mmCIF file with all atom_site columns, C-alpha atoms in Angstrom:
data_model
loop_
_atom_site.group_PDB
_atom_site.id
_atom_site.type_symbol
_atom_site.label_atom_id
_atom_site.label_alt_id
_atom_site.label_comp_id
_atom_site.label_asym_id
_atom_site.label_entity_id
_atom_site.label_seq_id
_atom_site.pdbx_PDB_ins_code
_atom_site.Cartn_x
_atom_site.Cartn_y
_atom_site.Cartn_z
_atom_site.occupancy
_atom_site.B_iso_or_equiv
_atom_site.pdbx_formal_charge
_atom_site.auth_seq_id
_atom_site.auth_comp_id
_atom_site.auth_asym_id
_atom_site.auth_atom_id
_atom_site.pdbx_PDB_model_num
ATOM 1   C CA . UNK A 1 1   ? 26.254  -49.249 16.383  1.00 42.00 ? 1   UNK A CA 1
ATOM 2   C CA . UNK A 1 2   ? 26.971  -45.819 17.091  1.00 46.00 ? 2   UNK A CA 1
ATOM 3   C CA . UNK A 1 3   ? 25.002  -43.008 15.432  1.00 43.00 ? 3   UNK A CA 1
ATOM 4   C CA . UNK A 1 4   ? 27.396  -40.323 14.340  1.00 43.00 ? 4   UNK A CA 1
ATOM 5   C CA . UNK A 1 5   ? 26.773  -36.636 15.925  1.00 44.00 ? 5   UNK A CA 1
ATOM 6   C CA . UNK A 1 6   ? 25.452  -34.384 12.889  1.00 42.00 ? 6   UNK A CA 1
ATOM 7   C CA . UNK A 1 7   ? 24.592  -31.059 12.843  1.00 43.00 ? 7   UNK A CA 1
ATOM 8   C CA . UNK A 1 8   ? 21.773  -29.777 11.335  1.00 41.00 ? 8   UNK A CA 1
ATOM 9   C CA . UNK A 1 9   ? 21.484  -25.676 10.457  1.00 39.00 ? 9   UNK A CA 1
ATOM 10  C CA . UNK A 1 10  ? 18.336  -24.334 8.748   1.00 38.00 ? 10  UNK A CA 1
ATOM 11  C CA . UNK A 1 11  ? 19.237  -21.152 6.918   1.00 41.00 ? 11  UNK A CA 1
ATOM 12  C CA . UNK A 1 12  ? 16.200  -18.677 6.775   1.00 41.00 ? 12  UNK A CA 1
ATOM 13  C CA . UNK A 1 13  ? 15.681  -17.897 3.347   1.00 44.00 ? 13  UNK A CA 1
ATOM 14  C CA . UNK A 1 14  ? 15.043  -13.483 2.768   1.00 53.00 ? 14  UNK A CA 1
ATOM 15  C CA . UNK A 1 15  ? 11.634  -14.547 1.121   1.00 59.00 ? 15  UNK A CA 1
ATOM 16  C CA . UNK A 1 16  ? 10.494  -15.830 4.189   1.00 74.00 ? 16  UNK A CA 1
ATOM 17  C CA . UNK A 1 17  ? 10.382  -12.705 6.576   1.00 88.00 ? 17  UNK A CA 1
ATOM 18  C CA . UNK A 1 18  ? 9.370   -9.184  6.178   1.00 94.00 ? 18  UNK A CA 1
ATOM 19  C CA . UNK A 1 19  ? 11.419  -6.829  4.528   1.00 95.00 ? 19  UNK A CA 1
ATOM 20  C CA . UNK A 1 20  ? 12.819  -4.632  6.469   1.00 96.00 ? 20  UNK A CA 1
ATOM 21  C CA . UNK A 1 21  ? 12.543  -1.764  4.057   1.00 97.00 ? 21  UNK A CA 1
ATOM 22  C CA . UNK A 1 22  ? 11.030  -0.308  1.175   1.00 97.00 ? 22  UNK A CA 1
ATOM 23  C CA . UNK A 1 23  ? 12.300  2.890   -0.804  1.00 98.00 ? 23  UNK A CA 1
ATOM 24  C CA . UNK A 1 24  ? 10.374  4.760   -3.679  1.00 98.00 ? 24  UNK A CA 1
ATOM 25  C CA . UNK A 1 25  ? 12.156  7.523   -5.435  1.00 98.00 ? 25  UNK A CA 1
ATOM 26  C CA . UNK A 1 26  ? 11.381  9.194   -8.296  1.00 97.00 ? 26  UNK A CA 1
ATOM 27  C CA . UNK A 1 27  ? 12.363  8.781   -12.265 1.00 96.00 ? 27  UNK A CA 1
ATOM 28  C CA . UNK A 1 28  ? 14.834  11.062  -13.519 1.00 94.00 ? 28  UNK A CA 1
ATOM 29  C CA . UNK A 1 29  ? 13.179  13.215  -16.082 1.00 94.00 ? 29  UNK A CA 1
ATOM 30  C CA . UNK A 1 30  ? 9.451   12.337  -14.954 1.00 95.00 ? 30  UNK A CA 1
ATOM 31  C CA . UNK A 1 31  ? 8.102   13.228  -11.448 1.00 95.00 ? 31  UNK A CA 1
ATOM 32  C CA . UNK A 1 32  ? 5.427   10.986  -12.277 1.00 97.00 ? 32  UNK A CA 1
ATOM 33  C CA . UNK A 1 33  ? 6.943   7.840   -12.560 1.00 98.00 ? 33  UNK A CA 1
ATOM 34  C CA . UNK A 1 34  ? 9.627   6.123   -10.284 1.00 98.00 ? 34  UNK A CA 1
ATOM 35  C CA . UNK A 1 35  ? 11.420  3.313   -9.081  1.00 98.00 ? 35  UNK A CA 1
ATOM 36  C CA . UNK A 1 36  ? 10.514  0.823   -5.480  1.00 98.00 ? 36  UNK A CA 1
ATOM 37  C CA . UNK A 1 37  ? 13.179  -0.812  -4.354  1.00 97.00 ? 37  UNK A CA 1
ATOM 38  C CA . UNK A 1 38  ? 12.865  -4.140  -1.831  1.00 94.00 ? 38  UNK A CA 1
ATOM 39  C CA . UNK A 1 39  ? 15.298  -6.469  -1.201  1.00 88.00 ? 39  UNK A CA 1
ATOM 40  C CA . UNK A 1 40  ? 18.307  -5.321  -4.159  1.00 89.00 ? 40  UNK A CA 1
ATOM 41  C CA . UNK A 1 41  ? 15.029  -5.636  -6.783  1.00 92.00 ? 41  UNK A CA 1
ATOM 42  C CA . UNK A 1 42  ? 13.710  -2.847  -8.290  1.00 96.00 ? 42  UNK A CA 1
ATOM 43  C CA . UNK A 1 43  ? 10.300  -2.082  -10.265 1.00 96.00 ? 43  UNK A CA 1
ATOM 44  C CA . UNK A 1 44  ? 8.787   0.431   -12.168 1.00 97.00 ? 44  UNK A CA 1
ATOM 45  C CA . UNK A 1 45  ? 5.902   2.453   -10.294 1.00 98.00 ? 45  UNK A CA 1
ATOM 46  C CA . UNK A 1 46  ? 3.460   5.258   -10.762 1.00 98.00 ? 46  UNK A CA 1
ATOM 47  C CA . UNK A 1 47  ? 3.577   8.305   -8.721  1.00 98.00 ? 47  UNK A CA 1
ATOM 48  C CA . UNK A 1 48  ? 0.884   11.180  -7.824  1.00 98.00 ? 48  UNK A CA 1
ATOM 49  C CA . UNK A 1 49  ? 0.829   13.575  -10.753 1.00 97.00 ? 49  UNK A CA 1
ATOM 50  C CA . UNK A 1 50  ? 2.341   16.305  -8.211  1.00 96.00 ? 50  UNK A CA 1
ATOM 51  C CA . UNK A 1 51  ? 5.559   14.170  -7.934  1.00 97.00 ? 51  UNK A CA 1
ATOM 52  C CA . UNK A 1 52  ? 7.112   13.238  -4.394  1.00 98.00 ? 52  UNK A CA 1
ATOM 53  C CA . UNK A 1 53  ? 6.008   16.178  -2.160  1.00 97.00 ? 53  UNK A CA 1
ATOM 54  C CA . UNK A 1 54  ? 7.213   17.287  0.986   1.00 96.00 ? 54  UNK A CA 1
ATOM 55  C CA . UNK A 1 55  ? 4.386   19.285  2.256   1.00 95.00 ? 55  UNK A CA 1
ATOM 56  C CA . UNK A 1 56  ? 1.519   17.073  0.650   1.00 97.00 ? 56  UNK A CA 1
ATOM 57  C CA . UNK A 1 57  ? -2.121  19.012  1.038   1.00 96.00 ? 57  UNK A CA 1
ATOM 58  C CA . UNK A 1 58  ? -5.214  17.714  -0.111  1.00 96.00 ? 58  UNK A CA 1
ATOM 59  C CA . UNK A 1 59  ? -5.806  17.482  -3.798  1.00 94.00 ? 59  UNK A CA 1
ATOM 60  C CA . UNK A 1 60  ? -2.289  18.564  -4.857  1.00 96.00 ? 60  UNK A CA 1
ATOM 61  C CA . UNK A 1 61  ? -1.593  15.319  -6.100  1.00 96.00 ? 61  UNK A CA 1
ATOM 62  C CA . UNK A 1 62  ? 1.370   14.601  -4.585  1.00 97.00 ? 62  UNK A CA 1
ATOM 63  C CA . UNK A 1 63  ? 2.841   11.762  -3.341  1.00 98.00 ? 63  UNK A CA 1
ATOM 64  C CA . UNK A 1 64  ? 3.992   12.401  0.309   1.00 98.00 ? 64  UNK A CA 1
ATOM 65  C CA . UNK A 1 65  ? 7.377   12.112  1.087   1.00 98.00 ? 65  UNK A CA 1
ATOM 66  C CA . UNK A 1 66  ? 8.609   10.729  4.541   1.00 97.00 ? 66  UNK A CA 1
ATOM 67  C CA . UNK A 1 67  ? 9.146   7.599   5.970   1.00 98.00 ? 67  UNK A CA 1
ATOM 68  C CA . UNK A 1 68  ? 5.579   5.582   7.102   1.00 98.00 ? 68  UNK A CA 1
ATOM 69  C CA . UNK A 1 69  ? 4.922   2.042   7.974   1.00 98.00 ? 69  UNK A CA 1
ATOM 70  C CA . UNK A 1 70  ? 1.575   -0.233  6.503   1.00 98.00 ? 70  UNK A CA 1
ATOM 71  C CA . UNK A 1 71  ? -1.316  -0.491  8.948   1.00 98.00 ? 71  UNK A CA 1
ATOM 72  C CA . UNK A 1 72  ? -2.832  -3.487  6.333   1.00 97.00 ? 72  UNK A CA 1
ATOM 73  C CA . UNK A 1 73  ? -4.158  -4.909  2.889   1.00 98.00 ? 73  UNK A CA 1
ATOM 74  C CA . UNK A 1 74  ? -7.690  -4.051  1.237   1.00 98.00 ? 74  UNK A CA 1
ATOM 75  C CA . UNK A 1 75  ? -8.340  -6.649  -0.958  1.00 98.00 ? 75  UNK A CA 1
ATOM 76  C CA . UNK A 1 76  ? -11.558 -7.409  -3.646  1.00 98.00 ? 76  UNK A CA 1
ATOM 77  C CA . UNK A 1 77  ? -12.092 -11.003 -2.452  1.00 97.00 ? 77  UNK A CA 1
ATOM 78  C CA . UNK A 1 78  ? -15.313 -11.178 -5.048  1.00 97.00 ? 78  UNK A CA 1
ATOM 79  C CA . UNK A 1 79  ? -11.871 -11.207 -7.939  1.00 97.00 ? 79  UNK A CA 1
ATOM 80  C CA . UNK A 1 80  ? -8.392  -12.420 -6.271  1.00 97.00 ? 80  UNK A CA 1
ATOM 81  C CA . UNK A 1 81  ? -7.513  -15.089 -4.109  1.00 98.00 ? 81  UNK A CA 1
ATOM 82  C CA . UNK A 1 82  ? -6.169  -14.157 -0.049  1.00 98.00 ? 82  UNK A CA 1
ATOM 83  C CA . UNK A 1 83  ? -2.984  -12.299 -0.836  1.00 98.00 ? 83  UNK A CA 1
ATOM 84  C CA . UNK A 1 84  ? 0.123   -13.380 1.442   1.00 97.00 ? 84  UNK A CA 1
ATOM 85  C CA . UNK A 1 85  ? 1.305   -11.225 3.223   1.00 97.00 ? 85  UNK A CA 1
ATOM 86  C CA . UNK A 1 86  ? 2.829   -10.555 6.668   1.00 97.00 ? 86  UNK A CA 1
ATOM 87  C CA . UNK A 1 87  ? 0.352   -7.988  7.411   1.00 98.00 ? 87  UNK A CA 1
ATOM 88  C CA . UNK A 1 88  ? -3.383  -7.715  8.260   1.00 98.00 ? 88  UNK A CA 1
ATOM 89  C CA . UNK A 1 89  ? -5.892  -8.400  5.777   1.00 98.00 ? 89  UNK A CA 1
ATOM 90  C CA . UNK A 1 90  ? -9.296  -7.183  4.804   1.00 97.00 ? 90  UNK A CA 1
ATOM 91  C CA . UNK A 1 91  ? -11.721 -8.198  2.140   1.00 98.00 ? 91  UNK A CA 1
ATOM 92  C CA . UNK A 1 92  ? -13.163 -4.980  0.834   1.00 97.00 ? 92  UNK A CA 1
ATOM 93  C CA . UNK A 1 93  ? -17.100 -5.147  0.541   1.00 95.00 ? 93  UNK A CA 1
ATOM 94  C CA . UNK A 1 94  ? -19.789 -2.644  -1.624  1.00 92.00 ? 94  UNK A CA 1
ATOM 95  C CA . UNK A 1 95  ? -20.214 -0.101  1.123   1.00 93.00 ? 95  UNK A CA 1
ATOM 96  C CA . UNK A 1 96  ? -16.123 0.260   1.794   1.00 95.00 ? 96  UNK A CA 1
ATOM 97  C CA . UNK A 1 97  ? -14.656 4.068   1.167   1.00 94.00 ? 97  UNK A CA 1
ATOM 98  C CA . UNK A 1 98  ? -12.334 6.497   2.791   1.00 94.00 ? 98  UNK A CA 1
ATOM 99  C CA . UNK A 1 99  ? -13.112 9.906   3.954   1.00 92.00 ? 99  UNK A CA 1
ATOM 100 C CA . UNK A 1 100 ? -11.318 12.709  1.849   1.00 92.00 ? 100 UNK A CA 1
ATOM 101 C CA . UNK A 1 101 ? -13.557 15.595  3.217   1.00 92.00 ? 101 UNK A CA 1
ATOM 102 C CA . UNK A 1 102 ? -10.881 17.348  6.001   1.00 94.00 ? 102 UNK A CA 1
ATOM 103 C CA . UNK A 1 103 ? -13.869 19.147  7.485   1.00 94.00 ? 103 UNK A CA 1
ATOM 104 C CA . UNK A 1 104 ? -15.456 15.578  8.503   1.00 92.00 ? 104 UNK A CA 1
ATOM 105 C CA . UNK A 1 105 ? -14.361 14.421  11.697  1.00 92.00 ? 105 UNK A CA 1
ATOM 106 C CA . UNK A 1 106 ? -13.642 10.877  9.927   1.00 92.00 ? 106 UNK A CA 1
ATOM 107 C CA . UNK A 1 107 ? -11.230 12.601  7.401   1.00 94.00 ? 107 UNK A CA 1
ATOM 108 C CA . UNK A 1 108 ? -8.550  10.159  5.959   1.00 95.00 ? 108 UNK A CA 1
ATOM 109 C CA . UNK A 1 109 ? -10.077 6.822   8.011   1.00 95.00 ? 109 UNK A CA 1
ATOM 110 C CA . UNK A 1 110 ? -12.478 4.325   6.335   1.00 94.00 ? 110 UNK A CA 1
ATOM 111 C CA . UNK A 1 111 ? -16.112 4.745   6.192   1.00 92.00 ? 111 UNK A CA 1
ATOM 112 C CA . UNK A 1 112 ? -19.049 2.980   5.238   1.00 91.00 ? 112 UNK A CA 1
ATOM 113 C CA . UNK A 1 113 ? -20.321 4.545   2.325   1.00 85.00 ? 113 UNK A CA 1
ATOM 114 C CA . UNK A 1 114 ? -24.175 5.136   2.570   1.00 76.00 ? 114 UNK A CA 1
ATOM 115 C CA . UNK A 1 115 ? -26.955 7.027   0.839   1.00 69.00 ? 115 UNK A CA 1
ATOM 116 C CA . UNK A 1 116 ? -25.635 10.824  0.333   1.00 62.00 ? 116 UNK A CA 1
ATOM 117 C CA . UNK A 1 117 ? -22.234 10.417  1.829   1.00 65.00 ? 117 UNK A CA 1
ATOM 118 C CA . UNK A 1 118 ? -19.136 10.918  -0.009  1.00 61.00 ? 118 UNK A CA 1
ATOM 119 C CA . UNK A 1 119 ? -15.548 9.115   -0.425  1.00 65.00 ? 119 UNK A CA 1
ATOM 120 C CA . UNK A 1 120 ? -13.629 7.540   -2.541  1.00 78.00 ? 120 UNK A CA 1
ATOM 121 C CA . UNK A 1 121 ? -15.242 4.126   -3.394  1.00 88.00 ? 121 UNK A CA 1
ATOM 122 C CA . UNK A 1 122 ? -13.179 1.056   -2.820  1.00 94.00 ? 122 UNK A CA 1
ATOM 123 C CA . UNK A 1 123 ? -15.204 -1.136  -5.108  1.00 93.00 ? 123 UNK A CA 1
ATOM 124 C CA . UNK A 1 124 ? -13.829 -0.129  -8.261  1.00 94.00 ? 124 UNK A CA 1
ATOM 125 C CA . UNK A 1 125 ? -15.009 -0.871  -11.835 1.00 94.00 ? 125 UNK A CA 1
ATOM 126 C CA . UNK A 1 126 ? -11.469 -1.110  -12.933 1.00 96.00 ? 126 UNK A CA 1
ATOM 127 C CA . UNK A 1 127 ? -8.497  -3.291  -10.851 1.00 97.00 ? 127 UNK A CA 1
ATOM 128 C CA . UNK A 1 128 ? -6.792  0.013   -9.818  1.00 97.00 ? 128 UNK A CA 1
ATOM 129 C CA . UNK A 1 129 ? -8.059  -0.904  -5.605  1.00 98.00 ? 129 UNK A CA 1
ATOM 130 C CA . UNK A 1 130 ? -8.164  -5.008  -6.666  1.00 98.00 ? 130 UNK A CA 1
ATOM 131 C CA . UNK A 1 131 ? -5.042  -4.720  -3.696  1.00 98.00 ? 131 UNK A CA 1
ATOM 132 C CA . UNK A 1 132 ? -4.775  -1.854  -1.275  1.00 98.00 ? 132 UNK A CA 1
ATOM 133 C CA . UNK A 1 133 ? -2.040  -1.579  0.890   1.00 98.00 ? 133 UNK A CA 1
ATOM 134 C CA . UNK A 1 134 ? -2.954  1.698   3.852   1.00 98.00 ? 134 UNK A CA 1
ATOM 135 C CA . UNK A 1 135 ? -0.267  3.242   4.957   1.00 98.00 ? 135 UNK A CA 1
ATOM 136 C CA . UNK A 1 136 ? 0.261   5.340   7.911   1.00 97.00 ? 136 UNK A CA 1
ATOM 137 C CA . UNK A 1 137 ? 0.335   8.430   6.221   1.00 97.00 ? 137 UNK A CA 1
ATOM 138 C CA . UNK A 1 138 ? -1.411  11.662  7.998   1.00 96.00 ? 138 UNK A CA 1
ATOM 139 C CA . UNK A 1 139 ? -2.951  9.205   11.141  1.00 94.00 ? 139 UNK A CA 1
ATOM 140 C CA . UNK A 1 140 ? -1.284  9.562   14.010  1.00 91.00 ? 140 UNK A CA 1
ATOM 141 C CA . UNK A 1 141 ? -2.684  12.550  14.597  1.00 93.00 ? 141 UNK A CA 1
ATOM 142 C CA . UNK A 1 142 ? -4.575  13.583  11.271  1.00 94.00 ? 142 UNK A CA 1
ATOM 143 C CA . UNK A 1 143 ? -4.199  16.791  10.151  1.00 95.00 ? 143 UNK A CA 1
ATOM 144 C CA . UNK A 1 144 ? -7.199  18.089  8.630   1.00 95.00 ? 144 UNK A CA 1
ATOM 145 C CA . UNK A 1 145 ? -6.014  18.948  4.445   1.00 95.00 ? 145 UNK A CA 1
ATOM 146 C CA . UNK A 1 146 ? -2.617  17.463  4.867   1.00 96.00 ? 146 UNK A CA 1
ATOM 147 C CA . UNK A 1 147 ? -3.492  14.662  2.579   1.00 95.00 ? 147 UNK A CA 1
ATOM 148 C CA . UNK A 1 148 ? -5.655  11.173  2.829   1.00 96.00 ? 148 UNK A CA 1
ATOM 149 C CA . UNK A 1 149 ? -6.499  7.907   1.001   1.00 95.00 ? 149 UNK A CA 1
ATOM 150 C CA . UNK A 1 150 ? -2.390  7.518   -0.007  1.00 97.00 ? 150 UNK A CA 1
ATOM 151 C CA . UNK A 1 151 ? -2.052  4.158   -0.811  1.00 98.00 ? 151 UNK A CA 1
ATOM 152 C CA . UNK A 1 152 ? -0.245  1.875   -2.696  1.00 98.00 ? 152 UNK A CA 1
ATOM 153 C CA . UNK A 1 153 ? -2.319  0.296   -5.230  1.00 98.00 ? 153 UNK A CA 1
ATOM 154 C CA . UNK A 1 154 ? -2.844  -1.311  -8.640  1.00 98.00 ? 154 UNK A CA 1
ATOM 155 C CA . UNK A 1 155 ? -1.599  0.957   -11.502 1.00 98.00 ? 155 UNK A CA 1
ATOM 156 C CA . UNK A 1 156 ? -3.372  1.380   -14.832 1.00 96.00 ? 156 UNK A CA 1
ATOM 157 C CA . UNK A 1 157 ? -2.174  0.084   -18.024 1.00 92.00 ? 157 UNK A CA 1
ATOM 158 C CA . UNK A 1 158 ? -0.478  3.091   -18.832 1.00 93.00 ? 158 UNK A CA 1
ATOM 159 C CA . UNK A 1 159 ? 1.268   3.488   -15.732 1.00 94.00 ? 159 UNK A CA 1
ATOM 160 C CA . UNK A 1 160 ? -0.589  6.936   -15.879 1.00 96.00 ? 160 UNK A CA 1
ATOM 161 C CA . UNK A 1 161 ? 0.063   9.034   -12.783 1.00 98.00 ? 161 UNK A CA 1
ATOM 162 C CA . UNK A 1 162 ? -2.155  8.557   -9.455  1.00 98.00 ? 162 UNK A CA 1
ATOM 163 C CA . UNK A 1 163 ? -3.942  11.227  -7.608  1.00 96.00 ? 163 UNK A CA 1
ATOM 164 C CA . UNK A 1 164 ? -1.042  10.824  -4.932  1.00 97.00 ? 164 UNK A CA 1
ATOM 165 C CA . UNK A 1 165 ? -0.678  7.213   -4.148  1.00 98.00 ? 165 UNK A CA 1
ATOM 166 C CA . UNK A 1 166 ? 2.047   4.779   -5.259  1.00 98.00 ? 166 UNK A CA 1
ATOM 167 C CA . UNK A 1 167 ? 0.783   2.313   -8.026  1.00 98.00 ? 167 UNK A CA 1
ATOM 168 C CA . UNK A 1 168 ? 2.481   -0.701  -9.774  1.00 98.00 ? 168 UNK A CA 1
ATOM 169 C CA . UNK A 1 169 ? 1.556   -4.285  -11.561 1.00 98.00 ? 169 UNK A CA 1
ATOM 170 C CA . UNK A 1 170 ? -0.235  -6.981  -10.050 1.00 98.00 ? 170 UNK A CA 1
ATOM 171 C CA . UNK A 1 171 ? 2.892   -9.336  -9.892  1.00 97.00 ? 171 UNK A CA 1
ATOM 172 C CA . UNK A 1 172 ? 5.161   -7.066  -8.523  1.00 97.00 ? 172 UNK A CA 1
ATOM 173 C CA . UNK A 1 173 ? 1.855   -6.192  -5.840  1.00 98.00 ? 173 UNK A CA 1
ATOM 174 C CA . UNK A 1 174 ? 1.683   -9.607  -5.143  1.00 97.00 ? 174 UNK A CA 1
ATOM 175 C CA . UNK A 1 175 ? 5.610   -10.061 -4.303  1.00 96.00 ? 175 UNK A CA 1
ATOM 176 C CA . UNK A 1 176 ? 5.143   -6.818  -2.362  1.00 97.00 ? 176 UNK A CA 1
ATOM 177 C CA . UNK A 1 177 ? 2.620   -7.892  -0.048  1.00 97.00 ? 177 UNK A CA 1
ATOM 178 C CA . UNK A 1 178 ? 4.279   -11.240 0.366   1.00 96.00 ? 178 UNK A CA 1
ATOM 179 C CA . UNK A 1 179 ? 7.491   -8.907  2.142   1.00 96.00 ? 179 UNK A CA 1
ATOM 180 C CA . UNK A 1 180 ? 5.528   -6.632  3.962   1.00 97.00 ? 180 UNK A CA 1
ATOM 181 C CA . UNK A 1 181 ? 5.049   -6.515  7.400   1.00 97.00 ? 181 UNK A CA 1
ATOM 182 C CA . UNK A 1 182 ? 3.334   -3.608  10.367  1.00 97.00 ? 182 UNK A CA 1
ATOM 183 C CA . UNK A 1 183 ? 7.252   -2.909  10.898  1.00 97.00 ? 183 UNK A CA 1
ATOM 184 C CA . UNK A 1 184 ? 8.281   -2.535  7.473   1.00 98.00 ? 184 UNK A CA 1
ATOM 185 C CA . UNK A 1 185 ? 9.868   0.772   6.805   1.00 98.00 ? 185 UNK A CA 1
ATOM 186 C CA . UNK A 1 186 ? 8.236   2.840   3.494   1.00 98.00 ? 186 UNK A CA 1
ATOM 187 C CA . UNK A 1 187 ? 10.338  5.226   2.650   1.00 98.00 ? 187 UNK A CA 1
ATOM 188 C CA . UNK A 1 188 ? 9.517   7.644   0.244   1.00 98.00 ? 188 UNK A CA 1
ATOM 189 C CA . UNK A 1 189 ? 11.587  10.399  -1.435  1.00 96.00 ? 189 UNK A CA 1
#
């Protein structure tokens, strides 16, 4: 008995790789809220209370606008499960925090937060840092006041504006970080 020649063709499915782009832009009517587009879905996000700024600075509160790519995820592994995700992952422990002073020579990288140093804590009482995604933003080289600790993040129940980062549910977090990869594109603005 002869076995037929078949043909068999696996069809990659979009879920399964990285998106290739991201785009936030803002609301009509309210710098302070906007729209993140992946994939032909859209969400609702919260931006800094500065709006989407082109020459961010240090405490303006603005959300930078450019184009940047994710370095990786912070995550509170003492709450949430391993996210997926394409992209690096790290649980985020007690002593986690980024540098915001631009006169420190660690300005806008993580540091280990220790007796008399400041930063902006990572261990949060609230879920607002539960899932951290860095981006690339002011790092290659940093520029001393042009802006640190933007992230994309958890946003708070009133989808209140952020001190310059990008914020949005948990669920639509969680599909994010399932799509995102070191070579996905974040384009802002």
């Amino acid at each position: 008995m002869e076995i037929p020649h078949t043909s068999i063709t696996y069809q990659t499915v979009a879920r399964d790789r990285p998106a290739s782009a991201i785009r936030i832009n803002a609301a009509a009517g309210d710098p302070c809220r906007g729209w993140l587009t992946a994939d032909g879905q859209t969400i609702p996000v919260a931006l800094g209370r500065g709006g989407i700024r082109a020459n961010k600075r240090e405490g303006d509160g603005g959300t930078p606008k450019g184009t940047f790519r994710p370095r990786q995820v912070w995550w509170r592994a003492d709450r949430h499960p391993r996210p997926r995700t394409f992209l690096p992952v790290r649980a985020i422990r007690p002593i986690d925090a980024w540098c915001e002073d631009p006169q420190s020579r660690h300005y806008n990288q993580p540091v280990r937060l220790e007796p008399g140093c400041s930063g902006d804590r990572l261990t949060r009482d609230d879920p607002l840092y539960d899932f951290i995604v860095e981006i690339d933003h002011n790092s290659s080289p940093r520029i001393a006041g042009r802006g640190s600790a933007v992230f994309l993040h958890l946003a708070r129940e009133n989808f209140g504006p952020t001190a310059g980062c990008v914020s949005m549910t948990k669920p639509a977090m969680l599909r994010l970080l399932a799509r995102l990869a070191p070579e996905t594109r974040i384009v802002i603005g």
